[in-house]
Amino acid sequence: MSSGNPLRRLSLSTLLVGINVGLLLLAGAVIAFVAVSLLQQLADDQALARVEQAGVSARNAVGQTGEEVLADAQLLSERPTLRRLLEAGAAPSLDDFLSQFQQTSQLDGTAVLLDDRVFARSGAALPWAAIWAEHRQDNSYFFFHLEDGAQLVMLAQAGVPAVSGAAVVTAIVLDESFSQQVSAEIGLKVTIRERQGAPAAADESIAARRDDLGVYLSVMPLRAPAGEVVGLVETQLPSTDIAVSLRRLIETLLLLSLAVAVLAAFISFILGRWLGRPLRALRNAAARIGHGNLATPIVLNAGGEIGTLTNTLEEMRRRLLQLTSDLRRQQAESNAIVANILEGVFTVDRERRIRYLNPQAAHLLGLDPDDVIGRFCGDVLNPQGPDHVRPCEEHCPIVHSRFRDGARATEHLLLRTGQRRTVIIASASPAEGRQQVQVIRDETEAEATRRLRDAVLANISHEFRTPLSAQLASIELLLDQLPDLTTDQIGNLVVSLQRGALRLTQLIDNLLESVRIEAGEYAVRRRTVLLDEVIEQALELTRPLLKQRDQEVSVDLPYPLPSIAGDAPRLTQVFVNLLANANKFSPAGSTVRIGGAVEPQHISVWVEDQGPGLPQPSLTGQSLFTRFVRAPAEEPDQGGVGLGLWIVKSVVERHGGRVEAGSTAAGTRMCITLPREPTGEDSGR
């Protein structure tokens, strides 16, 4: 028996089978190990996401409770019985009334303060005087730390109308009972902890797996409406159930992987033994092809898969010959295409020096191709980044495409002539040792159009989101607490839905009118119109918005107003837009005045509000009525998209009138003037 390397005594087929089986088993083991690790990580990620989402829900539930406490305070302050007992000085009766209200509203405590002292109270024994002294100026709900530092109290206050110096305070204690109620709502254990003087680092939420406690834990800061951190919301998810499910899944996966590996190894062994014998002939043929010898044909082997492989290899040799000639021809065609396409094309080497520039790119950059060959592309293109810093080092698409499947970037170029151009550069991933191709397309005009489109869409989306969010909140509250809500509370929610629908309707009407006017399809149908009825209908449509902010409308018009020839629905929209503007810019509790004057040829009607007026002289003229123009820095958060006054001006001018804006001592006056006599037939203009 000869000695030597034992591998030499093995046949090619045996060696192939052994290596194949070993690699297969190794791959199965690696895949199983990686799969187990990924499953564990996936389980942890899902558990942490669930407990973190539960923490967000718990914190939202606390905020919703705060809004309810504030609503209860406002509702209590408006009760006629409260005002009557206060005026009568009947403290014992008021205590009973507060106790009944507390039980009905599911509050932990209520109090009435008169001239900074506690006049009546019910429920939990809280330091009402200290609470009032510290939070008397708060308009939203707020939190109070008890002296023992163990609990938080959520409170809200509201002044009693028509009773000077009187206010009511409602409270809910965030104790264990409250935490259990929130836990029942979200399905996980929730704990609310007081955190006196929480540092700024508490701004971040924390979610982690705590093996020492056997839970997944989420800790989120609880904030007051003003933004300060007043406590912590902890949410826990037991890790036992997840660990058991994960263990079963891992065991199943391991058994399945082992079974597949054994089966694949057996099949590989059988096939390797069968295919090993004729592989030498194919190896020699493949070696010839690999060395570039495409002229020598391969001897065909008939029968079976090996015969098919032999035939395929021969066919591949013939196609490689054909492809070689085709590639030479296509290279010539590609050069002709690149020189004649509309987009600019240039190539760079590894150091990003320009090696080719087609005529279109040279024309776009205003350069001579012979002057830029061999120069660094950043010096040729001169891209401008933020603060006039070139993005060649950190945001170059040429560099990025080398590590991924191509890259695209929008660049702002400064040409030699001083002209600026916005272009899109698409960079292909380079082949090893080859030049890198870039395609450049001029997007200067398209970029300006996109910016205008994005600005308008952003404003419209914001306007739709605000009323839709309010409506969704009201609907969710109705669905969740309908059996527990009183008739007044249901009425308030329905009114809130009505207000949101009114705001959406007004916005949609303005957008539709804007499209009609812009498209030239806007027509005024002239009929005899009574302005009294138009104004009354506009008041009915906007009354919910005015009532929401406790605003009153004072109408002082000459009686009777003469009739005019016009389009009643569109004139109604004019006054709806003016009243909505007055409601938006006037403070709560103010008065909106409607006045007018009758002249021999015209009728003037104006709407005055008690807002801040027109802050800039440039907005007192016709620029205020330009499309998408809004008063900067003075408009409230619920600003529009700048279509209302533009539509007002368009409708009034199509009726032969004019509209003017000006500031008064009390606020802003929007005045429209319409002709008394018809200006044409009963047809639109």
mmCIF file of N, CA and C in Angstrom, residues 462-554:
data_model
loop_
_atom_site.group_PDB
_atom_site.id
_atom_site.type_symbol
_atom_site.label_atom_id
_atom_site.label_comp_id
_atom_site.label_asym_id
_atom_site.label_seq_id
_atom_site.Cartn_x
_atom_site.Cartn_y
_atom_site.Cartn_z
ATOM 1 N N HIS A 462 -52.045 71.099 5.615
ATOM 2 C CA HIS A 462 -52.168 71.588 7.000
ATOM 3 C C HIS A 462 -53.604 71.987 7.301
ATOM 4 N N GLU A 463 -54.250 72.665 6.345
ATOM 5 C CA GLU A 463 -55.624 73.114 6.577
ATOM 6 C C GLU A 463 -56.588 71.930 6.683
ATOM 7 N N PHE A 464 -56.376 70.873 5.895
ATOM 8 C CA PHE A 464 -57.248 69.705 6.013
ATOM 9 C C PHE A 464 -56.983 68.940 7.302
ATOM 10 N N ARG A 465 -55.705 68.884 7.736
ATOM 11 C CA ARG A 465 -55.369 68.059 8.886
ATOM 12 C C ARG A 465 -55.999 68.579 10.174
ATOM 13 N N THR A 466 -56.042 69.941 10.353
ATOM 14 C CA THR A 466 -56.533 70.496 11.616
ATOM 15 C C THR A 466 -57.996 70.136 11.870
ATOM 16 N N PRO A 467 -58.946 70.437 10.959
ATOM 17 C CA PRO A 467 -60.339 70.051 11.267
ATOM 18 C C PRO A 467 -60.556 68.550 11.266
ATOM 19 N N LEU A 468 -59.823 67.807 10.409
ATOM 20 C CA LEU A 468 -60.007 66.361 10.405
ATOM 21 C C LEU A 468 -59.535 65.738 11.718
ATOM 22 N N SER A 469 -58.438 66.261 12.281
ATOM 23 C CA SER A 469 -57.965 65.738 13.567
ATOM 24 C C SER A 469 -58.978 66.012 14.660
ATOM 25 N N ALA A 470 -59.550 67.234 14.649
ATOM 26 C CA ALA A 470 -60.554 67.553 15.668
ATOM 27 C C ALA A 470 -61.783 66.665 15.520
ATOM 28 N N GLN A 471 -62.223 66.446 14.284
ATOM 29 C CA GLN A 471 -63.382 65.588 14.071
ATOM 30 C C GLN A 471 -63.086 64.150 14.499
ATOM 31 N N LEU A 472 -61.904 63.655 14.174
ATOM 32 C CA LEU A 472 -61.554 62.291 14.557
ATOM 33 C C LEU A 472 -61.532 62.141 16.075
ATOM 34 N N ALA A 473 -60.980 63.148 16.770
ATOM 35 C CA ALA A 473 -60.962 63.080 18.227
ATOM 36 C C ALA A 473 -62.381 63.057 18.793
ATOM 37 N N SER A 474 -63.275 63.893 18.231
ATOM 38 C CA SER A 474 -64.654 63.907 18.719
ATOM 39 C C SER A 474 -65.350 62.582 18.442
ATOM 40 N N ILE A 475 -65.112 62.003 17.261
ATOM 41 C CA ILE A 475 -65.755 60.725 16.915
ATOM 42 C C ILE A 475 -65.240 59.613 17.817
ATOM 43 N N GLU A 476 -63.913 59.593 18.071
ATOM 44 C CA GLU A 476 -63.365 58.557 18.948
ATOM 45 C C GLU A 476 -63.922 58.680 20.358
ATOM 46 N N LEU A 477 -64.080 59.916 20.822
ATOM 47 C CA LEU A 477 -64.648 60.115 22.155
ATOM 48 C C LEU A 477 -66.098 59.650 22.203
ATOM 49 N N LEU A 478 -66.859 59.910 21.130
ATOM 50 C CA LEU A 478 -68.242 59.429 21.075
ATOM 51 C C LEU A 478 -68.289 57.898 21.095
ATOM 52 N N LEU A 479 -67.406 57.267 20.311
ATOM 53 C CA LEU A 479 -67.422 55.809 20.247
ATOM 54 C C LEU A 479 -66.998 55.173 21.571
ATOM 55 N N ASP A 480 -65.994 55.791 22.220
ATOM 56 C CA ASP A 480 -65.453 55.183 23.429
ATOM 57 C C ASP A 480 -66.325 55.427 24.659
ATOM 58 N N GLN A 481 -66.931 56.598 24.764
ATOM 59 C CA GLN A 481 -67.600 56.971 26.008
ATOM 60 C C GLN A 481 -69.058 57.381 25.799
ATOM 61 N N LEU A 482 -69.680 56.911 24.703
ATOM 62 C CA LEU A 482 -71.055 57.316 24.429
ATOM 63 C C LEU A 482 -72.020 56.967 25.555
ATOM 64 N N PRO A 483 -71.917 55.769 26.155
ATOM 65 C CA PRO A 483 -72.889 55.477 27.233
ATOM 66 C C PRO A 483 -72.704 56.369 28.460
ATOM 67 N N ASP A 484 -71.498 56.890 28.669
ATOM 68 C CA ASP A 484 -71.242 57.675 29.876
ATOM 69 C C ASP A 484 -71.406 59.170 29.656
ATOM 70 N N LEU A 485 -71.583 59.616 28.411
ATOM 71 C CA LEU A 485 -71.658 61.049 28.143
ATOM 72 C C LEU A 485 -73.059 61.583 28.421
ATOM 73 N N THR A 486 -73.099 62.803 28.915
ATOM 74 C CA THR A 486 -74.384 63.470 29.119
ATOM 75 C C THR A 486 -74.867 64.057 27.797
ATOM 76 N N THR A 487 -76.118 64.512 27.820
ATOM 77 C CA THR A 487 -76.686 65.108 26.602
ATOM 78 C C THR A 487 -75.907 66.349 26.195
ATOM 79 N N ASP A 488 -75.519 67.147 27.192
ATOM 80 C CA ASP A 488 -74.751 68.353 26.885
ATOM 81 C C ASP A 488 -73.388 67.994 26.286
ATOM 82 N N GLN A 489 -72.752 66.966 26.827
ATOM 83 C CA GLN A 489 -71.444 66.585 26.294
ATOM 84 C C GLN A 489 -71.567 66.054 24.864
ATOM 85 N N ILE A 490 -72.601 65.263 24.603
ATOM 86 C CA ILE A 490 -72.825 64.783 23.232
ATOM 87 C C ILE A 490 -73.098 65.954 22.300
ATOM 88 N N GLY A 491 -73.898 66.903 22.789
ATOM 89 C CA GLY A 491 -74.180 68.086 21.975
ATOM 90 C C GLY A 491 -72.912 68.856 21.656
ATOM 91 N N ASN A 492 -72.032 68.989 22.659
ATOM 92 C CA ASN A 492 -70.777 69.710 22.422
ATOM 93 C C ASN A 492 -69.926 68.994 21.376
ATOM 94 N N LEU A 493 -69.871 67.646 21.430
ATOM 95 C CA LEU A 493 -69.092 66.906 20.449
ATOM 96 C C LEU A 493 -69.688 67.041 19.052
ATOM 97 N N VAL A 494 -71.019 67.004 18.954
ATOM 98 C CA VAL A 494 -71.664 67.156 17.649
ATOM 99 C C VAL A 494 -71.406 68.552 17.090
ATOM 100 N N VAL A 495 -71.463 69.557 17.959
ATOM 101 C CA VAL A 495 -71.167 70.918 17.518
ATOM 102 C C VAL A 495 -69.722 71.006 17.031
ATOM 103 N N SER A 496 -68.804 70.324 17.737
ATOM 104 C CA SER A 496 -67.405 70.323 17.296
ATOM 105 C C SER A 496 -67.279 69.684 15.912
ATOM 106 N N LEU A 497 -68.001 68.577 15.681
ATOM 107 C CA LEU A 497 -67.993 67.963 14.350
ATOM 108 C C LEU A 497 -68.558 68.915 13.305
ATOM 109 N N GLN A 498 -69.631 69.640 13.694
ATOM 110 C CA GLN A 498 -70.220 70.598 12.756
ATOM 111 C C GLN A 498 -69.220 71.695 12.398
ATOM 112 N N ARG A 499 -68.468 72.153 13.388
ATOM 113 C CA ARG A 499 -67.491 73.208 13.115
ATOM 114 C C ARG A 499 -66.407 72.701 12.177
ATOM 115 N N GLY A 500 -65.917 71.496 12.444
ATOM 116 C CA GLY A 500 -64.897 70.950 11.560
ATOM 117 C C GLY A 500 -65.406 70.770 10.142
ATOM 118 N N ALA A 501 -66.642 70.270 10.003
ATOM 119 C CA ALA A 501 -67.223 70.106 8.670
ATOM 120 C C ALA A 501 -67.375 71.454 7.979
ATOM 121 N N LEU A 502 -67.753 72.484 8.753
ATOM 122 C CA LEU A 502 -67.897 73.818 8.176
ATOM 123 C C LEU A 502 -66.554 74.338 7.676
ATOM 124 N N ARG A 503 -65.487 74.129 8.461
ATOM 125 C CA ARG A 503 -64.178 74.598 8.027
ATOM 126 C C ARG A 503 -63.726 73.856 6.769
ATOM 127 N N LEU A 504 -63.946 72.536 6.715
ATOM 128 C CA LEU A 504 -63.582 71.776 5.523
ATOM 129 C C LEU A 504 -64.399 72.231 4.312
ATOM 130 N N THR A 505 -65.702 72.442 4.521
ATOM 131 C CA THR A 505 -66.563 72.884 3.422
ATOM 132 C C THR A 505 -66.095 74.224 2.881
ATOM 133 N N GLN A 506 -65.770 75.150 3.799
ATOM 134 C CA GLN A 506 -65.311 76.462 3.365
ATOM 135 C C GLN A 506 -64.008 76.344 2.585
ATOM 136 N N LEU A 507 -63.064 75.519 3.077
ATOM 137 C CA LEU A 507 -61.796 75.360 2.382
ATOM 138 C C LEU A 507 -61.996 74.729 1.001
ATOM 139 N N ILE A 508 -62.830 73.686 0.927
ATOM 140 C CA ILE A 508 -63.076 73.034 -0.366
ATOM 141 C C ILE A 508 -63.761 73.990 -1.331
ATOM 142 N N ASP A 509 -64.769 74.749 -0.829
ATOM 143 C CA ASP A 509 -65.433 75.737 -1.694
ATOM 144 C C ASP A 509 -64.434 76.743 -2.236
ATOM 145 N N ASN A 510 -63.530 77.223 -1.372
ATOM 146 C CA ASN A 510 -62.537 78.194 -1.825
ATOM 147 C C ASN A 510 -61.606 77.583 -2.866
ATOM 148 N N LEU A 511 -61.189 76.329 -2.644
ATOM 149 C CA LEU A 511 -60.310 75.677 -3.615
ATOM 150 C C LEU A 511 -61.014 75.479 -4.961
ATOM 151 N N LEU A 512 -62.289 75.046 -4.910
ATOM 152 C CA LEU A 512 -63.040 74.864 -6.158
ATOM 153 C C LEU A 512 -63.243 76.188 -6.885
ATOM 154 N N GLU A 513 -63.585 77.238 -6.121
ATOM 155 C CA GLU A 513 -63.748 78.549 -6.746
ATOM 156 C C GLU A 513 -62.436 79.009 -7.350
ATOM 157 N N SER A 514 -61.319 78.734 -6.652
ATOM 158 C CA SER A 514 -60.015 79.129 -7.176
ATOM 159 C C SER A 514 -59.735 78.433 -8.500
ATOM 160 N N VAL A 515 -60.038 77.126 -8.571
ATOM 161 C CA VAL A 515 -59.803 76.391 -9.815
ATOM 162 C C VAL A 515 -60.681 76.928 -10.942
ATOM 163 N N ARG A 516 -61.968 77.206 -10.630
ATOM 164 C CA ARG A 516 -62.868 77.737 -11.667
ATOM 165 C C ARG A 516 -62.389 79.095 -12.179
ATOM 166 N N ILE A 517 -61.977 79.955 -11.255
ATOM 167 C CA ILE A 517 -61.519 81.282 -11.666
ATOM 168 C C ILE A 517 -60.257 81.152 -12.503
ATOM 169 N N GLU A 518 -59.313 80.307 -12.062
ATOM 170 C CA GLU A 518 -58.053 80.152 -12.781
ATOM 171 C C GLU A 518 -58.271 79.552 -14.167
ATOM 172 N N ALA A 519 -59.261 78.643 -14.284
ATOM 173 C CA ALA A 519 -59.529 77.984 -15.564
ATOM 174 C C ALA A 519 -60.406 78.822 -16.488
ATOM 175 N N GLY A 520 -60.899 79.977 -16.025
ATOM 176 C CA GLY A 520 -61.757 80.814 -16.849
ATOM 177 C C GLY A 520 -63.167 80.300 -16.981
ATOM 178 N N GLU A 521 -63.587 79.388 -16.076
ATOM 179 C CA GLU A 521 -64.939 78.831 -16.141
ATOM 180 C C GLU A 521 -65.872 79.463 -15.126
ATOM 181 N N TYR A 522 -65.465 80.591 -14.578
ATOM 182 C CA TYR A 522 -66.244 81.228 -13.518
ATOM 183 C C TYR A 522 -67.297 82.134 -14.160
ATOM 184 N N ALA A 523 -68.553 81.955 -13.814
ATOM 185 C CA ALA A 523 -69.653 82.746 -14.377
ATOM 186 C C ALA A 523 -70.556 83.247 -13.256
ATOM 187 N N VAL A 524 -71.040 84.471 -13.404
ATOM 188 C CA VAL A 524 -71.966 85.083 -12.441
ATOM 189 C C VAL A 524 -73.356 85.083 -13.053
ATOM 190 N N ARG A 525 -74.290 84.404 -12.389
ATOM 191 C CA ARG A 525 -75.682 84.355 -12.864
ATOM 192 C C ARG A 525 -76.451 85.467 -12.174
ATOM 193 N N ARG A 526 -76.878 86.443 -12.945
ATOM 194 C CA ARG A 526 -77.475 87.647 -12.378
ATOM 195 C C ARG A 526 -78.983 87.450 -12.186
ATOM 196 N N ARG A 527 -79.383 87.616 -10.949
ATOM 197 C CA ARG A 527 -80.788 87.606 -10.558
ATOM 198 C C ARG A 527 -80.987 88.714 -9.536
ATOM 199 N N THR A 528 -82.212 89.024 -9.273
ATOM 200 C CA THR A 528 -82.496 90.003 -8.226
ATOM 201 C C THR A 528 -82.149 89.395 -6.875
ATOM 202 N N VAL A 529 -81.282 90.090 -6.137
ATOM 203 C CA VAL A 529 -80.759 89.578 -4.877
ATOM 204 C C VAL A 529 -81.024 90.595 -3.779
ATOM 205 N N LEU A 530 -81.521 90.110 -2.634
ATOM 206 C CA LEU A 530 -81.681 90.932 -1.439
ATOM 207 C C LEU A 530 -80.473 90.692 -0.543
ATOM 208 N N LEU A 531 -79.673 91.743 -0.336
ATOM 209 C CA LEU A 531 -78.463 91.588 0.468
ATOM 210 C C LEU A 531 -78.785 91.193 1.897
ATOM 211 N N ASP A 532 -79.966 91.606 2.420
ATOM 212 C CA ASP A 532 -80.345 91.201 3.778
ATOM 213 C C ASP A 532 -80.354 89.676 3.896
ATOM 214 N N GLU A 533 -80.956 89.005 2.913
ATOM 215 C CA GLU A 533 -81.036 87.548 2.968
ATOM 216 C C GLU A 533 -79.654 86.912 2.786
ATOM 217 N N VAL A 534 -78.809 87.492 1.909
ATOM 218 C CA VAL A 534 -77.462 86.964 1.701
ATOM 219 C C VAL A 534 -76.660 87.029 2.990
ATOM 220 N N ILE A 535 -76.717 88.184 3.685
ATOM 221 C CA ILE A 535 -75.949 88.348 4.921
ATOM 222 C C ILE A 535 -76.482 87.411 5.998
ATOM 223 N N GLU A 536 -77.806 87.258 6.077
ATOM 224 C CA GLU A 536 -78.389 86.383 7.094
ATOM 225 C C GLU A 536 -77.970 84.928 6.856
ATOM 226 N N GLN A 537 -77.940 84.502 5.582
ATOM 227 C CA GLN A 537 -77.520 83.133 5.288
ATOM 228 C C GLN A 537 -76.048 82.925 5.628
ATOM 229 N N ALA A 538 -75.196 83.920 5.338
ATOM 230 C CA ALA A 538 -73.787 83.817 5.696
ATOM 231 C C ALA A 538 -73.611 83.732 7.201
ATOM 232 N N LEU A 539 -74.419 84.490 7.966
ATOM 233 C CA LEU A 539 -74.341 84.423 9.428
ATOM 234 C C LEU A 539 -74.732 83.035 9.932
ATOM 235 N N GLU A 540 -75.757 82.427 9.319
ATOM 236 C CA GLU A 540 -76.173 81.088 9.747
ATOM 237 C C GLU A 540 -75.067 80.063 9.488
ATOM 238 N N LEU A 541 -74.366 80.214 8.340
ATOM 239 C CA LEU A 541 -73.320 79.251 8.012
ATOM 240 C C LEU A 541 -72.108 79.381 8.925
ATOM 241 N N THR A 542 -71.816 80.592 9.380
ATOM 242 C CA THR A 542 -70.622 80.807 10.216
ATOM 243 C C THR A 542 -70.935 80.877 11.694
ATOM 244 N N ARG A 543 -72.203 80.736 12.085
ATOM 245 C CA ARG A 543 -72.545 80.877 13.495
ATOM 246 C C ARG A 543 -71.818 79.853 14.388
ATOM 247 N N PRO A 544 -71.663 78.578 13.958
ATOM 248 C CA PRO A 544 -70.911 77.654 14.829
ATOM 249 C C PRO A 544 -69.475 78.109 15.087
ATOM 250 N N LEU A 545 -68.815 78.663 14.042
ATOM 251 C CA LEU A 545 -67.450 79.139 14.267
ATOM 252 C C LEU A 545 -67.414 80.302 15.238
ATOM 253 N N LEU A 546 -68.362 81.217 15.117
ATOM 254 C CA LEU A 546 -68.410 82.366 16.026
ATOM 255 C C LEU A 546 -68.741 81.918 17.438
ATOM 256 N N LYS A 547 -69.654 80.962 17.560
ATOM 257 C CA LYS A 547 -70.027 80.483 18.891
ATOM 258 C C LYS A 547 -68.876 79.758 19.556
ATOM 259 N N GLN A 548 -68.028 79.113 18.766
ATOM 260 C CA GLN A 548 -66.892 78.384 19.329
ATOM 261 C C GLN A 548 -65.976 79.312 20.108
ATOM 262 N N ARG A 549 -65.819 80.542 19.668
ATOM 263 C CA ARG A 549 -64.932 81.488 20.338
ATOM 264 C C ARG A 549 -65.710 82.545 21.115
ATOM 265 N N ASP A 550 -66.995 82.283 21.395
ATOM 266 C CA ASP A 550 -67.833 83.189 22.190
ATOM 267 C C ASP A 550 -67.843 84.591 21.591
ATOM 268 N N GLN A 551 -67.900 84.666 20.264
ATOM 269 C CA GLN A 551 -67.930 85.963 19.595
ATOM 270 C C GLN A 551 -69.372 86.336 19.243
ATOM 271 N N GLU A 552 -69.670 87.597 19.369
ATOM 272 C CA GLU A 552 -70.987 88.116 19.039
ATOM 273 C C GLU A 552 -70.916 88.896 17.728
ATOM 274 N N VAL A 553 -72.059 88.966 17.061
ATOM 275 C CA VAL A 553 -72.163 89.700 15.804
ATOM 276 C C VAL A 553 -73.167 90.824 15.987
ATOM 277 N N SER A 554 -72.731 92.036 15.694
ATOM 278 C CA SER A 554 -73.596 93.213 15.770
ATOM 279 C C SER A 554 -73.888 93.676 14.354
#
